[in-house]
């Protein structure tokens, strides 16, 4: 994900971990059929994010996922704080609520 990380940092918009979490929750709440989806997501994220910025952030997320799924980017080997199944369960729980398409 190095290439997308560079894009994120070269953007005028920096995202805090808190904003990323709010972004994820807003994506689950406002799906693709929601009128004015990006305006609603921007409002939920706060921090003066514009609809254009949150839409671009979403496009970067999709590209990152495409890169990972195509095998071009290895999934990082995170050090486990507990059992592996706990980390997998948490990851599955998070992905369940992301409506990416």
mmCIF file of N, CA and C in Angstrom:
data_model
loop_
_atom_site.group_PDB
_atom_site.id
_atom_site.type_symbol
_atom_site.label_atom_id
_atom_site.label_comp_id
_atom_site.label_asym_id
_atom_site.label_seq_id
_atom_site.Cartn_x
_atom_site.Cartn_y
_atom_site.Cartn_z
ATOM 1 N N UNK A 1 0.815 -1.188 0.000
ATOM 2 C CA UNK A 1 0.000 0.000 0.000
ATOM 3 C C UNK A 1 0.857 1.249 0.000
ATOM 4 N N UNK A 2 2.107 1.074 -0.289
ATOM 5 C CA UNK A 2 3.016 2.209 -0.259
ATOM 6 C C UNK A 2 2.602 3.288 -1.244
ATOM 7 N N UNK A 3 2.175 2.883 -2.443
ATOM 8 C CA UNK A 3 1.811 3.901 -3.425
ATOM 9 C C UNK A 3 0.619 4.724 -2.972
ATOM 10 N N UNK A 4 -0.379 4.076 -2.394
ATOM 11 C CA UNK A 4 -1.534 4.836 -1.935
ATOM 12 C C UNK A 4 -1.188 5.671 -0.721
ATOM 13 N N UNK A 5 -0.270 5.184 0.109
ATOM 14 C CA UNK A 5 0.149 5.973 1.268
ATOM 15 C C UNK A 5 0.791 7.268 0.812
ATOM 16 N N UNK A 6 1.556 7.201 -0.265
ATOM 17 C CA UNK A 6 2.169 8.418 -0.794
ATOM 18 C C UNK A 6 1.098 9.373 -1.290
ATOM 19 N N UNK A 7 0.068 8.834 -1.941
ATOM 20 C CA UNK A 7 -1.019 9.686 -2.417
ATOM 21 C C UNK A 7 -1.728 10.358 -1.252
ATOM 22 N N UNK A 8 -1.923 9.619 -0.173
ATOM 23 C CA UNK A 8 -2.620 10.182 0.977
ATOM 24 C C UNK A 8 -1.829 11.336 1.567
ATOM 25 N N UNK A 9 -0.507 11.164 1.653
ATOM 26 C CA UNK A 9 0.312 12.209 2.249
ATOM 27 C C UNK A 9 0.507 13.392 1.312
ATOM 28 N N UNK A 10 0.428 13.154 0.008
ATOM 29 C CA UNK A 10 0.610 14.260 -0.925
ATOM 30 C C UNK A 10 -0.664 15.085 -1.065
ATOM 31 N N UNK A 11 -1.761 14.552 -0.587
ATOM 32 C CA UNK A 11 -3.025 15.279 -0.632
ATOM 33 C C UNK A 11 -3.006 16.429 0.357
ATOM 34 N N UNK A 12 -3.848 17.427 0.110
ATOM 35 C CA UNK A 12 -3.980 18.539 1.045
ATOM 36 C C UNK A 12 -4.714 18.110 2.299
ATOM 37 N N UNK A 13 -5.261 16.931 2.296
ATOM 38 C CA UNK A 13 -6.106 16.471 3.379
ATOM 39 C C UNK A 13 -5.410 15.388 4.193
ATOM 40 N N UNK A 14 -5.134 15.663 5.466
ATOM 41 C CA UNK A 14 -4.581 14.661 6.371
ATOM 42 C C UNK A 14 -5.723 14.049 7.165
ATOM 43 N N UNK A 15 -5.638 12.767 7.403
ATOM 44 C CA UNK A 15 -6.686 12.043 8.113
ATOM 45 C C UNK A 15 -6.133 11.495 9.416
ATOM 46 N N UNK A 16 -6.778 11.813 10.510
ATOM 47 C CA UNK A 16 -6.383 11.288 11.812
ATOM 48 C C UNK A 16 -6.989 9.893 11.974
ATOM 49 N N UNK A 17 -6.451 9.098 12.889
ATOM 50 C CA UNK A 17 -7.070 7.793 13.149
ATOM 51 C C UNK A 17 -8.545 7.923 13.546
ATOM 52 N N UNK A 18 -8.873 8.940 14.313
ATOM 53 C CA UNK A 18 -10.269 9.152 14.721
ATOM 54 C C UNK A 18 -11.148 9.441 13.501
ATOM 55 N N UNK A 19 -10.651 10.279 12.576
ATOM 56 C CA UNK A 19 -11.421 10.588 11.371
ATOM 57 C C UNK A 19 -11.594 9.343 10.500
ATOM 58 N N UNK A 20 -10.558 8.514 10.419
ATOM 59 C CA UNK A 20 -10.675 7.275 9.652
ATOM 60 C C UNK A 20 -11.741 6.364 10.242
ATOM 61 N N UNK A 21 -11.795 6.278 11.557
ATOM 62 C CA UNK A 21 -12.808 5.453 12.218
ATOM 63 C C UNK A 21 -14.210 6.012 11.948
ATOM 64 N N UNK A 22 -14.353 7.335 12.046
ATOM 65 C CA UNK A 22 -15.640 7.971 11.747
ATOM 66 C C UNK A 22 -16.024 7.761 10.283
ATOM 67 N N UNK A 23 -15.032 7.813 9.404
ATOM 68 C CA UNK A 23 -15.232 7.576 7.973
ATOM 69 C C UNK A 23 -15.785 6.163 7.746
ATOM 70 N N UNK A 24 -15.168 5.168 8.385
ATOM 71 C CA UNK A 24 -15.621 3.784 8.245
ATOM 72 C C UNK A 24 -17.059 3.622 8.727
ATOM 73 N N UNK A 25 -17.359 4.212 9.862
ATOM 74 C CA UNK A 25 -18.719 4.117 10.400
ATOM 75 C C UNK A 25 -19.721 4.818 9.482
ATOM 76 N N UNK A 26 -19.331 5.957 8.938
ATOM 77 C CA UNK A 26 -20.221 6.701 8.042
ATOM 78 C C UNK A 26 -20.475 5.926 6.755
ATOM 79 N N UNK A 27 -19.464 5.213 6.247
ATOM 80 C CA UNK A 27 -19.668 4.399 5.045
ATOM 81 C C UNK A 27 -20.698 3.309 5.291
ATOM 82 N N UNK A 28 -20.682 2.756 6.492
ATOM 83 C CA UNK A 28 -21.655 1.720 6.831
ATOM 84 C C UNK A 28 -23.058 2.310 6.962
ATOM 85 N N UNK A 29 -23.126 3.521 7.428
ATOM 86 C CA UNK A 29 -24.413 4.180 7.644
ATOM 87 C C UNK A 29 -25.013 4.725 6.349
ATOM 88 N N UNK A 30 -24.174 5.342 5.519
ATOM 89 C CA UNK A 30 -24.631 5.963 4.272
ATOM 90 C C UNK A 30 -24.140 5.130 3.090
ATOM 91 N N UNK A 31 -24.962 4.204 2.612
ATOM 92 C CA UNK A 31 -24.530 3.341 1.516
ATOM 93 C C UNK A 31 -24.620 4.063 0.179
ATOM 94 N N UNK A 32 -24.285 3.338 -0.883
ATOM 95 C CA UNK A 32 -24.202 3.958 -2.214
ATOM 96 C C UNK A 32 -25.523 4.536 -2.704
ATOM 97 N N UNK A 33 -26.640 4.086 -2.152
ATOM 98 C CA UNK A 33 -27.948 4.580 -2.583
ATOM 99 C C UNK A 33 -28.444 5.775 -1.774
ATOM 100 N N UNK A 34 -27.656 6.209 -0.811
ATOM 101 C CA UNK A 34 -28.045 7.347 0.024
ATOM 102 C C UNK A 34 -27.912 8.643 -0.769
ATOM 103 N N UNK A 35 -28.980 9.437 -0.839
ATOM 104 C CA UNK A 35 -28.854 10.743 -1.500
ATOM 105 C C UNK A 35 -27.807 11.594 -0.774
ATOM 106 N N UNK A 36 -27.030 12.313 -1.539
ATOM 107 C CA UNK A 36 -25.981 13.179 -0.991
ATOM 108 C C UNK A 36 -25.051 12.410 -0.049
ATOM 109 N N UNK A 37 -24.687 11.208 -0.477
ATOM 110 C CA UNK A 37 -23.852 10.327 0.349
ATOM 111 C C UNK A 37 -22.580 11.011 0.831
ATOM 112 N N UNK A 38 -21.839 11.624 -0.075
ATOM 113 C CA UNK A 38 -20.525 12.164 0.291
ATOM 114 C C UNK A 38 -20.653 13.381 1.197
ATOM 115 N N UNK A 39 -21.694 14.159 1.029
ATOM 116 C CA UNK A 39 -21.926 15.284 1.939
ATOM 117 C C UNK A 39 -22.227 14.765 3.347
ATOM 118 N N UNK A 40 -23.024 13.707 3.426
ATOM 119 C CA UNK A 40 -23.350 13.104 4.717
ATOM 120 C C UNK A 40 -22.120 12.494 5.383
ATOM 121 N N UNK A 41 -21.297 11.813 4.597
ATOM 122 C CA UNK A 41 -20.075 11.224 5.150
ATOM 123 C C UNK A 41 -19.146 12.331 5.635
ATOM 124 N N UNK A 42 -19.000 13.384 4.843
ATOM 125 C CA UNK A 42 -18.134 14.504 5.238
ATOM 126 C C UNK A 42 -18.605 15.121 6.547
ATOM 127 N N UNK A 43 -19.899 15.286 6.678
ATOM 128 C CA UNK A 43 -20.457 15.862 7.908
ATOM 129 C C UNK A 43 -20.180 14.945 9.101
ATOM 130 N N UNK A 44 -20.307 13.632 8.892
ATOM 131 C CA UNK A 44 -20.075 12.665 9.970
ATOM 132 C C UNK A 44 -18.608 12.625 10.389
ATOM 133 N N UNK A 45 -17.705 12.798 9.430
ATOM 134 C CA UNK A 45 -16.268 12.768 9.719
ATOM 135 C C UNK A 45 -15.837 14.030 10.454
ATOM 136 N N UNK A 46 -16.404 15.159 10.046
ATOM 137 C CA UNK A 46 -16.041 16.428 10.680
ATOM 138 C C UNK A 46 -14.671 16.901 10.218
ATOM 139 N N UNK A 47 -14.066 17.788 10.993
ATOM 140 C CA UNK A 47 -12.733 18.284 10.656
ATOM 141 C C UNK A 47 -12.685 19.076 9.373
ATOM 142 N N UNK A 48 -13.804 19.666 8.991
ATOM 143 C CA UNK A 48 -13.884 20.467 7.769
ATOM 144 C C UNK A 48 -13.597 19.669 6.503
ATOM 145 N N UNK A 49 -13.841 18.362 6.528
ATOM 146 C CA UNK A 49 -13.673 17.553 5.318
ATOM 147 C C UNK A 49 -14.800 17.884 4.343
ATOM 148 N N UNK A 50 -14.436 17.986 3.077
ATOM 149 C CA UNK A 50 -15.433 18.255 2.044
ATOM 150 C C UNK A 50 -15.941 16.936 1.458
ATOM 151 N N UNK A 51 -17.053 17.016 0.759
ATOM 152 C CA UNK A 51 -17.594 15.840 0.083
ATOM 153 C C UNK A 51 -16.570 15.289 -0.907
ATOM 154 N N UNK A 52 -15.871 16.178 -1.585
ATOM 155 C CA UNK A 52 -14.845 15.759 -2.549
ATOM 156 C C UNK A 52 -13.708 15.010 -1.851
ATOM 157 N N UNK A 53 -13.287 15.497 -0.687
ATOM 158 C CA UNK A 53 -12.200 14.844 0.049
ATOM 159 C C UNK A 53 -12.595 13.448 0.526
ATOM 160 N N UNK A 54 -13.808 13.287 1.042
ATOM 161 C CA UNK A 54 -14.202 11.965 1.525
ATOM 162 C C UNK A 54 -14.425 11.001 0.359
ATOM 163 N N UNK A 55 -14.912 11.503 -0.761
ATOM 164 C CA UNK A 55 -15.071 10.642 -1.934
ATOM 165 C C UNK A 55 -13.705 10.177 -2.428
ATOM 166 N N UNK A 56 -12.734 11.066 -2.460
ATOM 167 C CA UNK A 56 -11.375 10.698 -2.880
ATOM 168 C C UNK A 56 -10.764 9.699 -1.901
ATOM 169 N N UNK A 57 -11.001 9.899 -0.611
ATOM 170 C CA UNK A 57 -10.499 8.979 0.411
ATOM 171 C C UNK A 57 -11.089 7.581 0.187
ATOM 172 N N UNK A 58 -12.349 7.527 -0.181
ATOM 173 C CA UNK A 58 -13.027 6.271 -0.491
ATOM 174 C C UNK A 58 -12.403 5.614 -1.729
ATOM 175 N N UNK A 59 -12.144 6.401 -2.755
ATOM 176 C CA UNK A 59 -11.533 5.866 -3.976
ATOM 177 C C UNK A 59 -10.151 5.288 -3.688
ATOM 178 N N UNK A 60 -9.395 5.941 -2.811
ATOM 179 C CA UNK A 60 -8.079 5.432 -2.414
ATOM 180 C C UNK A 60 -8.239 4.112 -1.667
ATOM 181 N N UNK A 61 -9.227 4.032 -0.795
ATOM 182 C CA UNK A 61 -9.504 2.799 -0.063
ATOM 183 C C UNK A 61 -9.827 1.662 -1.029
ATOM 184 N N UNK A 62 -10.677 1.929 -2.008
ATOM 185 C CA UNK A 62 -11.017 0.902 -3.000
ATOM 186 C C UNK A 62 -9.785 0.444 -3.769
ATOM 187 N N UNK A 63 -8.944 1.384 -4.160
ATOM 188 C CA UNK A 63 -7.723 1.030 -4.888
ATOM 189 C C UNK A 63 -6.801 0.184 -4.015
ATOM 190 N N UNK A 64 -6.667 0.544 -2.753
ATOM 191 C CA UNK A 64 -5.857 -0.257 -1.828
ATOM 192 C C UNK A 64 -6.394 -1.686 -1.750
ATOM 193 N N UNK A 65 -7.706 -1.827 -1.648
ATOM 194 C CA UNK A 65 -8.314 -3.160 -1.582
ATOM 195 C C UNK A 65 -8.085 -3.942 -2.868
ATOM 196 N N UNK A 66 -8.199 -3.272 -4.012
ATOM 197 C CA UNK A 66 -7.932 -3.945 -5.298
ATOM 198 C C UNK A 66 -6.491 -4.444 -5.362
ATOM 199 N N UNK A 67 -5.563 -3.617 -4.903
ATOM 200 C CA UNK A 67 -4.151 -3.998 -4.915
ATOM 201 C C UNK A 67 -3.905 -5.211 -4.016
ATOM 202 N N UNK A 68 -4.500 -5.211 -2.846
ATOM 203 C CA UNK A 68 -4.336 -6.331 -1.915
ATOM 204 C C UNK A 68 -4.959 -7.594 -2.493
ATOM 205 N N UNK A 69 -6.189 -7.484 -2.995
ATOM 206 C CA UNK A 69 -6.893 -8.650 -3.525
ATOM 207 C C UNK A 69 -6.218 -9.226 -4.760
ATOM 208 N N UNK A 70 -5.547 -8.405 -5.532
ATOM 209 C CA UNK A 70 -4.863 -8.891 -6.728
ATOM 210 C C UNK A 70 -3.519 -9.528 -6.395
ATOM 211 N N UNK A 71 -3.108 -9.432 -5.134
ATOM 212 C CA UNK A 71 -1.839 -10.019 -4.717
ATOM 213 C C UNK A 71 -0.640 -9.125 -4.961
ATOM 214 N N UNK A 72 -0.858 -7.901 -5.405
ATOM 215 C CA UNK A 72 0.254 -6.986 -5.666
ATOM 216 C C UNK A 72 0.840 -6.400 -4.394
ATOM 217 N N UNK A 73 0.049 -6.398 -3.349
ATOM 218 C CA UNK A 73 0.504 -5.858 -2.071
ATOM 219 C C UNK A 73 0.261 -6.923 -1.013
ATOM 220 N N UNK A 74 1.324 -7.350 -0.332
ATOM 221 C CA UNK A 74 1.111 -8.365 0.703
ATOM 222 C C UNK A 74 0.388 -7.776 1.906
ATOM 223 N N UNK A 75 -0.432 -8.593 2.526
ATOM 224 C CA UNK A 75 -1.101 -8.166 3.748
ATOM 225 C C UNK A 75 -0.051 -8.152 4.851
ATOM 226 N N UNK A 76 0.048 -7.059 5.602
ATOM 227 C CA UNK A 76 1.069 -6.969 6.654
ATOM 228 C C UNK A 76 0.897 -8.065 7.700
ATOM 229 N N UNK A 77 2.016 -8.517 8.236
ATOM 230 C CA UNK A 77 2.006 -9.517 9.287
ATOM 231 C C UNK A 77 2.078 -8.790 10.621
ATOM 232 N N UNK A 78 0.927 -8.434 11.165
ATOM 233 C CA UNK A 78 0.882 -7.700 12.416
ATOM 234 C C UNK A 78 1.206 -8.623 13.576
ATOM 235 N N UNK A 79 1.906 -8.089 14.554
ATOM 236 C CA UNK A 79 2.174 -8.867 15.756
ATOM 237 C C UNK A 79 0.884 -8.986 16.538
ATOM 238 N N UNK A 80 0.583 -10.181 16.917
ATOM 239 C CA UNK A 80 -0.661 -10.450 17.617
ATOM 240 C C UNK A 80 -0.546 -10.088 19.090
ATOM 241 N N UNK A 81 -1.579 -9.449 19.605
ATOM 242 C CA UNK A 81 -1.646 -9.157 21.030
ATOM 243 C C UNK A 81 -2.314 -10.308 21.771
ATOM 244 N N UNK A 82 -2.964 -11.149 21.035
ATOM 245 C CA UNK A 82 -3.679 -12.279 21.617
ATOM 246 C C UNK A 82 -3.650 -13.414 20.632
ATOM 247 N N UNK A 83 -4.720 -14.147 20.567
ATOM 248 C CA UNK A 83 -4.779 -15.242 19.617
ATOM 249 C C UNK A 83 -5.055 -14.707 18.222
ATOM 250 N N UNK A 84 -4.628 -15.442 17.236
ATOM 251 C CA UNK A 84 -4.836 -15.046 15.849
ATOM 252 C C UNK A 84 -6.321 -14.940 15.529
ATOM 253 N N UNK A 85 -7.120 -15.837 16.076
ATOM 254 C CA UNK A 85 -8.549 -15.810 15.762
ATOM 255 C C UNK A 85 -9.210 -14.519 16.228
ATOM 256 N N UNK A 86 -8.724 -13.943 17.321
ATOM 257 C CA UNK A 86 -9.277 -12.678 17.803
ATOM 258 C C UNK A 86 -9.047 -11.582 16.783
ATOM 259 N N UNK A 87 -7.834 -11.522 16.235
ATOM 260 C CA UNK A 87 -7.526 -10.503 15.234
ATOM 261 C C UNK A 87 -8.343 -10.712 13.966
ATOM 262 N N UNK A 88 -8.503 -11.946 13.565
ATOM 263 C CA UNK A 88 -9.291 -12.249 12.377
ATOM 264 C C UNK A 88 -10.748 -11.886 12.628
ATOM 265 N N UNK A 89 -11.271 -12.236 13.795
ATOM 266 C CA UNK A 89 -12.654 -11.898 14.129
ATOM 267 C C UNK A 89 -12.879 -10.396 14.081
ATOM 268 N N UNK A 90 -11.947 -9.627 14.624
ATOM 269 C CA UNK A 90 -12.065 -8.168 14.628
ATOM 270 C C UNK A 90 -12.043 -7.634 13.197
ATOM 271 N N UNK A 91 -11.145 -8.164 12.380
ATOM 272 C CA UNK A 91 -11.050 -7.727 10.986
ATOM 273 C C UNK A 91 -12.343 -8.052 10.231
ATOM 274 N N UNK A 92 -12.870 -9.241 10.430
ATOM 275 C CA UNK A 92 -14.122 -9.622 9.779
ATOM 276 C C UNK A 92 -15.273 -8.732 10.238
ATOM 277 N N UNK A 93 -15.301 -8.408 11.525
ATOM 278 C CA UNK A 93 -16.352 -7.556 12.064
ATOM 279 C C UNK A 93 -16.305 -6.178 11.407
ATOM 280 N N UNK A 94 -15.094 -5.626 11.255
ATOM 281 C CA UNK A 94 -14.958 -4.308 10.644
ATOM 282 C C UNK A 94 -15.362 -4.334 9.174
ATOM 283 N N UNK A 95 -14.918 -5.339 8.449
ATOM 284 C CA UNK A 95 -15.211 -5.413 7.022
ATOM 285 C C UNK A 95 -16.703 -5.649 6.773
ATOM 286 N N UNK A 96 -17.378 -6.310 7.700
ATOM 287 C CA UNK A 96 -18.806 -6.579 7.563
ATOM 288 C C UNK A 96 -19.602 -5.285 7.426
ATOM 289 N N UNK A 97 -19.153 -4.238 8.102
ATOM 290 C CA UNK A 97 -19.901 -2.991 8.109
ATOM 291 C C UNK A 97 -19.479 -2.014 7.015
ATOM 292 N N UNK A 98 -18.434 -2.330 6.287
ATOM 293 C CA UNK A 98 -18.020 -1.460 5.188
ATOM 294 C C UNK A 98 -18.762 -1.872 3.927
ATOM 295 N N UNK A 99 -19.611 -1.028 3.462
ATOM 296 C CA UNK A 99 -20.323 -1.286 2.211
ATOM 297 C C UNK A 99 -19.554 -0.550 1.131
ATOM 298 N N UNK A 100 -18.665 -1.274 0.466
ATOM 299 C CA UNK A 100 -17.733 -0.620 -0.442
ATOM 300 C C UNK A 100 -18.276 -0.436 -1.847
ATOM 301 N N UNK A 101 -19.355 -1.081 -2.177
ATOM 302 C CA UNK A 101 -19.834 -0.919 -3.541
ATOM 303 C C UNK A 101 -21.309 -0.821 -3.621
#
